[in-house]
Short mmCIF file of C-alpha atoms and ligand atoms in Angstrom, two decimals:
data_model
loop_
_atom_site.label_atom_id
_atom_site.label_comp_id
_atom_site.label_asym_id
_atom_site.label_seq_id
_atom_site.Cartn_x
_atom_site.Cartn_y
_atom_site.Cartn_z
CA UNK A 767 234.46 247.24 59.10
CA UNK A 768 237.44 245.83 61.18
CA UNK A 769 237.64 242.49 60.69
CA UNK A 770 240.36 240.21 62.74
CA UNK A 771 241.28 236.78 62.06
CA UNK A 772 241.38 234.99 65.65
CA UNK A 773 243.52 231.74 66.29
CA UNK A 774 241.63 228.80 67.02
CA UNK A 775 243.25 229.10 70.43
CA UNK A 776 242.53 232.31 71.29
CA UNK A 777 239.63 232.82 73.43
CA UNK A 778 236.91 235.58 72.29
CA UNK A 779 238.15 239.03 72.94
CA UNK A 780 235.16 239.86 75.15
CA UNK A 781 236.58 237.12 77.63
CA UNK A 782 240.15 237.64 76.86
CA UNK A 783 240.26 241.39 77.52
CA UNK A 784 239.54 243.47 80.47
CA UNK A 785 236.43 245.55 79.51
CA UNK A 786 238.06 249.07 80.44
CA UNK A 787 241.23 247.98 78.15
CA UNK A 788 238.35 247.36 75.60
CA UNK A 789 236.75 250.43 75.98
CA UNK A 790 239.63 252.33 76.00
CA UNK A 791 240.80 250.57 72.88
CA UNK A 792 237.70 252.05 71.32
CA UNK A 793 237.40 255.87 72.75
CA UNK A 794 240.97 255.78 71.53
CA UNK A 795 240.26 255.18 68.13
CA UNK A 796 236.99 257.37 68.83
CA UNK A 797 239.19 259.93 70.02
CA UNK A 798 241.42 259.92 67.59
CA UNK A 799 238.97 260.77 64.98
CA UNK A 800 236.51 262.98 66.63
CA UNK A 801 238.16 264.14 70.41
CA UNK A 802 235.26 262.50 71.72
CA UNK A 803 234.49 262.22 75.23
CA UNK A 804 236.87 264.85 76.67
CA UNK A 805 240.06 262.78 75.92
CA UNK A 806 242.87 264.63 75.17
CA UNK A 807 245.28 263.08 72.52
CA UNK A 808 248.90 263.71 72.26
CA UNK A 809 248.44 265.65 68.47
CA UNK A 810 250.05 263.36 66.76
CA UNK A 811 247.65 260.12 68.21
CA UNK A 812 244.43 262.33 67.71
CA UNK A 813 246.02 263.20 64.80
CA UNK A 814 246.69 259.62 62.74
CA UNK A 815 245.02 256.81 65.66
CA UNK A 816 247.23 255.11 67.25
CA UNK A 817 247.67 251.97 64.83
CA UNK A 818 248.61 254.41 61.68
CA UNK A 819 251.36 255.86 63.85
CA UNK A 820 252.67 252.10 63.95
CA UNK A 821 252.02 251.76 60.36
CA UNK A 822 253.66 255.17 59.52
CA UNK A 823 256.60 254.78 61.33
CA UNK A 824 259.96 253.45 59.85
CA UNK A 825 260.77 249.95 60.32
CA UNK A 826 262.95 250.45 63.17
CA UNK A 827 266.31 249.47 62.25
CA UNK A 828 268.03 246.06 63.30
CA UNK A 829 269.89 245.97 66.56
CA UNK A 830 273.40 245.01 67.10
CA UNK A 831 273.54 241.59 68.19
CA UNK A 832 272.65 240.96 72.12
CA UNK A 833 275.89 241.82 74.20
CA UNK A 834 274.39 239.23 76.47
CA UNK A 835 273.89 236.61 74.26
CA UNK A 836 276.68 234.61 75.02
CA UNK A 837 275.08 233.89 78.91
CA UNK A 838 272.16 231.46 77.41
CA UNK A 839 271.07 229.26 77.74
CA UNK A 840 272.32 229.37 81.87
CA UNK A 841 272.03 226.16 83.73
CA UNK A 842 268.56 225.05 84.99
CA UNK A 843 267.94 225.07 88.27
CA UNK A 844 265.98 221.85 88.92
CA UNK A 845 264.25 222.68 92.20
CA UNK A 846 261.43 223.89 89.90
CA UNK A 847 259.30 221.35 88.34
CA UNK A 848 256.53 221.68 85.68
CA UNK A 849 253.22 219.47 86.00
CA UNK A 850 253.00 219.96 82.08
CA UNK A 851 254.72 220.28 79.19
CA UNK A 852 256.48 223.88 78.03
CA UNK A 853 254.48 226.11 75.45
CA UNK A 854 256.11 225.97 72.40
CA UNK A 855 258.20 228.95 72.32
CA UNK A 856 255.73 230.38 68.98
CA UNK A 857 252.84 231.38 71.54
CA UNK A 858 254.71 233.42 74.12
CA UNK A 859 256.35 235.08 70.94
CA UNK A 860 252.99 236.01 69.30
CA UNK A 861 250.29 236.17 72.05
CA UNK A 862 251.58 238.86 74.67
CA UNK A 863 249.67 241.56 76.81
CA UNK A 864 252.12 244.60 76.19
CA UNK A 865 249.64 247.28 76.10
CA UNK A 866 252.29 250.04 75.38
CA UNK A 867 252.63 248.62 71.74
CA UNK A 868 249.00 247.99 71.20
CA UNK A 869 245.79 245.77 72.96
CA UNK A 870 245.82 242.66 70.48
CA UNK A 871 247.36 239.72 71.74
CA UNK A 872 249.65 240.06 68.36
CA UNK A 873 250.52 243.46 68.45
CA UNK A 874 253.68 243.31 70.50
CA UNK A 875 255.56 240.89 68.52
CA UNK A 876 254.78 243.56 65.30
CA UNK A 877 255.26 246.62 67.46
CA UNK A 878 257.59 246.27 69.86
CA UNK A 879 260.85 246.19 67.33
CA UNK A 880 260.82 250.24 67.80
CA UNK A 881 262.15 249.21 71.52
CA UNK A 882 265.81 249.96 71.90
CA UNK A 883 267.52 247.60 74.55
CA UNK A 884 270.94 249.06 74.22
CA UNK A 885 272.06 250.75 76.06
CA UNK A 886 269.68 250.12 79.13
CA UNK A 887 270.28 251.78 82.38
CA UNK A 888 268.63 250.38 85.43
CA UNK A 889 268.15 252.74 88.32
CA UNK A 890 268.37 251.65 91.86
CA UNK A 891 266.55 254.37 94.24
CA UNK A 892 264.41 255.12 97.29
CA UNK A 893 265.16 253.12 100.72
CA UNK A 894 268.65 251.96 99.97
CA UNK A 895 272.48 252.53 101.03
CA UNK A 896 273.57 253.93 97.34
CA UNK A 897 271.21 254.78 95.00
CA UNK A 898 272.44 254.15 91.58
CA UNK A 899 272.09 253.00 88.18
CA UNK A 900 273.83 250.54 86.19
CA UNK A 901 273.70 249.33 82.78
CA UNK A 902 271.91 246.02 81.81
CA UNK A 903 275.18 244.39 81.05
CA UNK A 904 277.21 245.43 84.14
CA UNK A 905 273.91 243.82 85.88
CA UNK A 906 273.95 241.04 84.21
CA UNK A 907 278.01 240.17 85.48
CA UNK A 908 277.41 241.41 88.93
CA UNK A 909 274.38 238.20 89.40
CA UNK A 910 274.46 234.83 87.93
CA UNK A 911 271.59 233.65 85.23
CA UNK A 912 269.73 230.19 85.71
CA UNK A 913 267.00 228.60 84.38
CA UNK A 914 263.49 227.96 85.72
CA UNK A 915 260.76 225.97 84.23
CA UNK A 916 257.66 228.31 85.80
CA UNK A 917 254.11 228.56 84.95
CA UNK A 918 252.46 231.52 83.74
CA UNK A 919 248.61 232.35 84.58
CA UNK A 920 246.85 235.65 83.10
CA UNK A 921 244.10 237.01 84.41
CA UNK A 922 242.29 236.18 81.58
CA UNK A 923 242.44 232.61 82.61
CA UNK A 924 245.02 231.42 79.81
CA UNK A 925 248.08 230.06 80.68
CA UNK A 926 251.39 229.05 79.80
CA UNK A 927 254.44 227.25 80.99
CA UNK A 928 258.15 228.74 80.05
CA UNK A 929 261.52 228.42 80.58
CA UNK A 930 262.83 231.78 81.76
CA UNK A 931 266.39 232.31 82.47
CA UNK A 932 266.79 235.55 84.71
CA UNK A 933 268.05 236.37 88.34
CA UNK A 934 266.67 235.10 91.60
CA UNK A 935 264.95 238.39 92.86
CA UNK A 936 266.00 237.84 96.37
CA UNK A 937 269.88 237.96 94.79
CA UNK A 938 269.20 241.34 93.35
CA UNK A 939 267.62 242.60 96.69
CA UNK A 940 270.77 241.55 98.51
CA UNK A 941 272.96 243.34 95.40
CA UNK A 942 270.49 246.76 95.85
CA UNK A 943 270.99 246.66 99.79
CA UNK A 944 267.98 248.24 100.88
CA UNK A 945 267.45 250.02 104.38
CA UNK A 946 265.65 247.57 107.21
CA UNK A 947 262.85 250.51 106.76
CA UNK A 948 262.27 249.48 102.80
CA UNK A 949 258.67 247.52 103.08
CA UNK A 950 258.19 247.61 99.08
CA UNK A 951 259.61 248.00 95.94
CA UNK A 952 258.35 249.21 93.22
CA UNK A 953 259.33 248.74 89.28
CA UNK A 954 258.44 250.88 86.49
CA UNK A 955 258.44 250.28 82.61
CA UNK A 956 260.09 252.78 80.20
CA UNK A 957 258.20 255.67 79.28
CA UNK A 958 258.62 256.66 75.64
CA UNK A 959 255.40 257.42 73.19
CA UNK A 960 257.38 258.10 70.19
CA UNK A 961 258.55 254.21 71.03
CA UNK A 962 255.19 253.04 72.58
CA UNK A 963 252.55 254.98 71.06
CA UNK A 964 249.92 253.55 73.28
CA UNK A 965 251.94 255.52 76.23
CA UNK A 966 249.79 258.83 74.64
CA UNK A 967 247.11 257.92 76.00
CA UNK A 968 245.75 259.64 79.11
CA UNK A 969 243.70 256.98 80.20
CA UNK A 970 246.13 255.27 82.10
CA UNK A 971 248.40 256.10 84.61
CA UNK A 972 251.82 255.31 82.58
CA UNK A 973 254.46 253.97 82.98
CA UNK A 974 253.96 250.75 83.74
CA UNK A 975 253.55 250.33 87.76
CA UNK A 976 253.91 247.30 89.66
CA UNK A 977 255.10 246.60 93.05
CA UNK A 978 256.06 243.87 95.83
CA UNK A 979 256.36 243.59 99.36
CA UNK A 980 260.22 243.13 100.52
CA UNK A 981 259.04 239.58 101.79
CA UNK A 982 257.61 238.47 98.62
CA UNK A 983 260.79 240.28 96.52
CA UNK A 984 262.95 237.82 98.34
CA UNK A 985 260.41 235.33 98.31
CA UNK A 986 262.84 231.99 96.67
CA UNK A 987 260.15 232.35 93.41
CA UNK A 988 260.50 235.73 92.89
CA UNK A 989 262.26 235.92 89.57
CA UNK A 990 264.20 238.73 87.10
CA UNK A 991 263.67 237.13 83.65
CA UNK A 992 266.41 238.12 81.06
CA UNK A 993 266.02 235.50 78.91
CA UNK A 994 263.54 232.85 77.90
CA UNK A 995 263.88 229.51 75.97
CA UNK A 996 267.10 229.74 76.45
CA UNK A 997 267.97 233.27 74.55
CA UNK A 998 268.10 236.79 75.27
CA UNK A 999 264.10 237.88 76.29
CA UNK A 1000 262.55 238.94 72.93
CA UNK A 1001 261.33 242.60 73.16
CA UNK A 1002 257.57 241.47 73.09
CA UNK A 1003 258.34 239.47 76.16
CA UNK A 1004 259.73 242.25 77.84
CA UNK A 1005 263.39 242.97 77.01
CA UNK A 1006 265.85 243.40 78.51
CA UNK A 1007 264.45 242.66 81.97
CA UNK A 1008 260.94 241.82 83.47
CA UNK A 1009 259.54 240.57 86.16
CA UNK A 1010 258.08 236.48 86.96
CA UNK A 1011 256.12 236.16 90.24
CA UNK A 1012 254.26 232.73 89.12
CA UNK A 1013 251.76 232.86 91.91
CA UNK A 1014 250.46 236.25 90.93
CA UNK A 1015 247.94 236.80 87.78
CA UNK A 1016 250.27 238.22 84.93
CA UNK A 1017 249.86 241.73 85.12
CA UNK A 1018 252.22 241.81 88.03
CA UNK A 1019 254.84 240.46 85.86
CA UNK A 1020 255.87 244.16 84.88
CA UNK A 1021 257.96 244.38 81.91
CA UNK A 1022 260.89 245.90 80.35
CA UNK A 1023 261.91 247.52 83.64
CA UNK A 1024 264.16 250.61 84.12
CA UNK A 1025 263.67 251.30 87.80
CA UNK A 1026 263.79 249.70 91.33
CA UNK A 1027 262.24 251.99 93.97
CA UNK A 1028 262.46 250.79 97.78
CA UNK A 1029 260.02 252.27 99.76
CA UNK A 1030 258.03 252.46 102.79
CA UNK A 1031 254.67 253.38 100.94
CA UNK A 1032 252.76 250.73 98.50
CA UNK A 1033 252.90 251.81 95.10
CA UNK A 1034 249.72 252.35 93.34
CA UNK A 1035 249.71 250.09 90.43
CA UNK A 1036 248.81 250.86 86.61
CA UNK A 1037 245.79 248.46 86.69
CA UNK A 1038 244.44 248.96 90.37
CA UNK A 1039 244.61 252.78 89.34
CA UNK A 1040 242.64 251.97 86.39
CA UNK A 1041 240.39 249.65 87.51
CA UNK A 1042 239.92 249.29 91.22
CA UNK A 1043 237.15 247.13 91.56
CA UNK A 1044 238.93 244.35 89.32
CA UNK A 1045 242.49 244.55 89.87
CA UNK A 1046 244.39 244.82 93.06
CA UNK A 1047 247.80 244.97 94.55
CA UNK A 1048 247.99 241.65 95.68
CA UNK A 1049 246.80 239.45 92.71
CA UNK A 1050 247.48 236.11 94.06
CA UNK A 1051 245.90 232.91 91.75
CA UNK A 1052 242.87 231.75 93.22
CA UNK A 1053 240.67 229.40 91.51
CA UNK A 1054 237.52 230.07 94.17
CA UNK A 1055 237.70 233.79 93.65
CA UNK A 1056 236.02 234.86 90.40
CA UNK A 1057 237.23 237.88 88.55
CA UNK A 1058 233.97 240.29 88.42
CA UNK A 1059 233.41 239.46 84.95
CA UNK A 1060 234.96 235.63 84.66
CA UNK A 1061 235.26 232.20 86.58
CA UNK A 1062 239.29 231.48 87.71
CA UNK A 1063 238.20 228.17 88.26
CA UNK A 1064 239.47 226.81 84.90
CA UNK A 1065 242.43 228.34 82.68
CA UNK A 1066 242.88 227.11 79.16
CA UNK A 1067 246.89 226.08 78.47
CA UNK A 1068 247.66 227.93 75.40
CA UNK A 1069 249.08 225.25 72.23
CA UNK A 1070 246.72 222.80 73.35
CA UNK A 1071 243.04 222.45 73.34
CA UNK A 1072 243.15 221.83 76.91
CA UNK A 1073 241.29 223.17 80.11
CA UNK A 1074 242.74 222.57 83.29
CA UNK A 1075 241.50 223.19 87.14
CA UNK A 1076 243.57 226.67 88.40
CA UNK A 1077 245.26 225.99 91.34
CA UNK A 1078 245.49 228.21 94.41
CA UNK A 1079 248.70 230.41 94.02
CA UNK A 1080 248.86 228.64 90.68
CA UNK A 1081 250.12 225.62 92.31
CA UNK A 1082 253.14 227.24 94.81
CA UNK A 1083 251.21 227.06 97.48
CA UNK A 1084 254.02 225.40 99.25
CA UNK A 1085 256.45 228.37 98.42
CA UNK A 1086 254.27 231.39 99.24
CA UNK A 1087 251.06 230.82 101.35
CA UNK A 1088 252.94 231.80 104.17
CA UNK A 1089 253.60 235.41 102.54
CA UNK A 1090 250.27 235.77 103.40
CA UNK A 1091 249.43 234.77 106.85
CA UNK A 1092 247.74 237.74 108.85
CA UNK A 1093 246.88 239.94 105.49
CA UNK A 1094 243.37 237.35 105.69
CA UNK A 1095 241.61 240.78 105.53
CA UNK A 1096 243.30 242.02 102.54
CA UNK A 1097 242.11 241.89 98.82
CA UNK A 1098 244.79 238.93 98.47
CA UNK A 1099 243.11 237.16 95.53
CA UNK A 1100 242.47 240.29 93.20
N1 MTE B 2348 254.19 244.94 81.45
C1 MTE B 2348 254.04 246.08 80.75
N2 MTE B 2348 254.99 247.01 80.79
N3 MTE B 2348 252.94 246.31 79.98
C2 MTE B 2348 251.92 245.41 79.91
O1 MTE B 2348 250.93 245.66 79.23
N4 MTE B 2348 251.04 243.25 80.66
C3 MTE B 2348 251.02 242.33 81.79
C4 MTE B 2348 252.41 241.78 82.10
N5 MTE B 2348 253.40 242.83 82.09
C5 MTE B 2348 252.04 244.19 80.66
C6 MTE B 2348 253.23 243.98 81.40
C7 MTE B 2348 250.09 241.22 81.58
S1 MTE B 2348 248.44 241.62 81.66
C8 MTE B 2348 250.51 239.94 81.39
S2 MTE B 2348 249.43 238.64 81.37
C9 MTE B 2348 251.92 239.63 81.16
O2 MTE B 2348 252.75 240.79 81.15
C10 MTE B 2348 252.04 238.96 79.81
O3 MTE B 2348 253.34 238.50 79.60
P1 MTE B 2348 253.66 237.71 78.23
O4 MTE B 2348 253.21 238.59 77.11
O5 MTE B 2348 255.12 237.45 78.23
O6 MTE B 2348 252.83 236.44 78.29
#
């Protein structure tokens, strides 16, 4: 019998989870052992289930220290306020949705260590002047950090307030000069099983897909995170660069990034491709629209034993509603 110890703040998994990463987590290990249900396994995954491939693998070895290390903590921009206090820094290491190392809320911070950060080459492509890639570290010259106190809301109605030190989007737009014609861009995780396991399986449409319109890329929220709590981003955060759109439900916040694709077309995202009826492209915070399964009206602030009201756009209203005007008929809350 699987048994897990849950943390008194952790909310039961059959609220906390989406039901289809649920299910998958279990005709994956169903898979594994039988090749139930039509999947098809990469051989080594059908052969050992996922979580013995993590077990079987050797400790990945320790990293050189962080080139980039020397840049935090970057000066706080104070333009961005928090109506609470910051999560102590222990939660965002050991409660994270990084499905690619596993669908426990602790199985990045054991997991991720396989990911290599260095080198890390960023590609710039699509609708621009000069495509091109460039390492992490040349990136990280070419753009000035700072730090923003933002607030973090999941879709599974926790949240969390941080301190993430990264690169105004709308700065890196300018840097990637996209063509007038560019309408989205699109960002993409690494793709790697023998790093991310998880990535075997064919139930989802890896790698990691997320996307934003132009206007809400240079929106002045829109935010690169490289670092949080004033350090280099741990890996299980989503080293060595991920996205923070605060008004959006976390699974736009697309991590550990390695490409930039300006386009004309809207990208088809991981979770609207896996689950259409619960997860859209837009994703805005809305306490009045219900998930299918769950009430947004309330999220509960991870560290304390508190509930708060959600607020619409997760409180930057001010900053983004206007994004919005004339999409009334879209899916905007989803
Ligand atoms: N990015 C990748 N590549 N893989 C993921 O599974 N999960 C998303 C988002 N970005 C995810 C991802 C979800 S559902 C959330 S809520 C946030 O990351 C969680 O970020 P955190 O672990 O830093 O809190």
């Amino acid at each position: 019998m699987l048994i897990r110890r849950v943390p008194s703040w952790a909310i039961p998994e059959s609220h906390a989870t989406p039901e289809r990463v649920a299910l998958n987590r279990r005709l994956f290990m169903a898979g594994a052992a039988a090749g139930a249900a039509g999947l098809t396994l990469a051989p080594d995954a059908a052969k050992a289930g996922i979580f013995d491939i993590f077990k079987a693998k050797e400790p990945p070895k320790p990293d050189a220290p962080d080139p980039s290390a020397g840049l935090y903590p970057a000066k706080r921009n104070e333009l961005y306020k928090l109506d609470r206090d910051v999560t102590p820094e222990r939660f965002n290491l050991g409660y994270n949705n990084f499905y690619e190392f596993g669908t426990d809320k602790g199985d990045p911070a054991q997991n991720a260590g396989a990911l290599k950060t260095r080198p890390w080459t960023v590609k710039i492509a699509g609708m621009v002047e000069t495509p091109r890639e460039v390492g992490i570290d040349d990136l990280l010259k070419a753009l000035p950090l700072e730090e923003r106190l933002y607030r973090h809301r999941c879709v599974e109605a926790w949240s969390m307030a941080l301190p993430w030190t990264g690169i105004p989007m709308k700065d890196f737009v300018a840097w990637a000069k996209p063509l007038g014609s560019a309408k989205y861009v699109t960002m993409k995780t690494f793709l790697d099983s023998d790093v991310a396991p998880y990535q075997a399986s064919p139930l989802y449409d890896w790698p990691y897909t997320e996307g934003l319109t132009i206007e809400e890329a240079t929106n002045e929220l829109a935010f690169l995170a490289t670092g949080a709590y004033g350090k280099p981003l741990a890996k299980q955060m989503g080293a060595p660069i991920r996205l923070a759109v605060p008004w959006k439900y976390g699974f736009k916040s697309v991590k550990s990034i390695v490409s930039f694709e300006f386009t004309d077309k809207r990208p088809k995202t991981l979770w609207e491709a896996a689950g259409p009826r619960e997860y859209g492209f837009w994703a805005n915070v809305n306490p009045e629209v219900s998930h299918p399964r769950w009430s947004q009206a309330q999220e509960r602030v991870l560290g304390t034993s508190e509930r708060r009201p959600t607020l619409l756009y997760n409180g930057y209203a001010e900053q983004v509603a206007g994004l919005y005007r004339g999409l009334e008929g879209q899916k905007l809350f989803m």
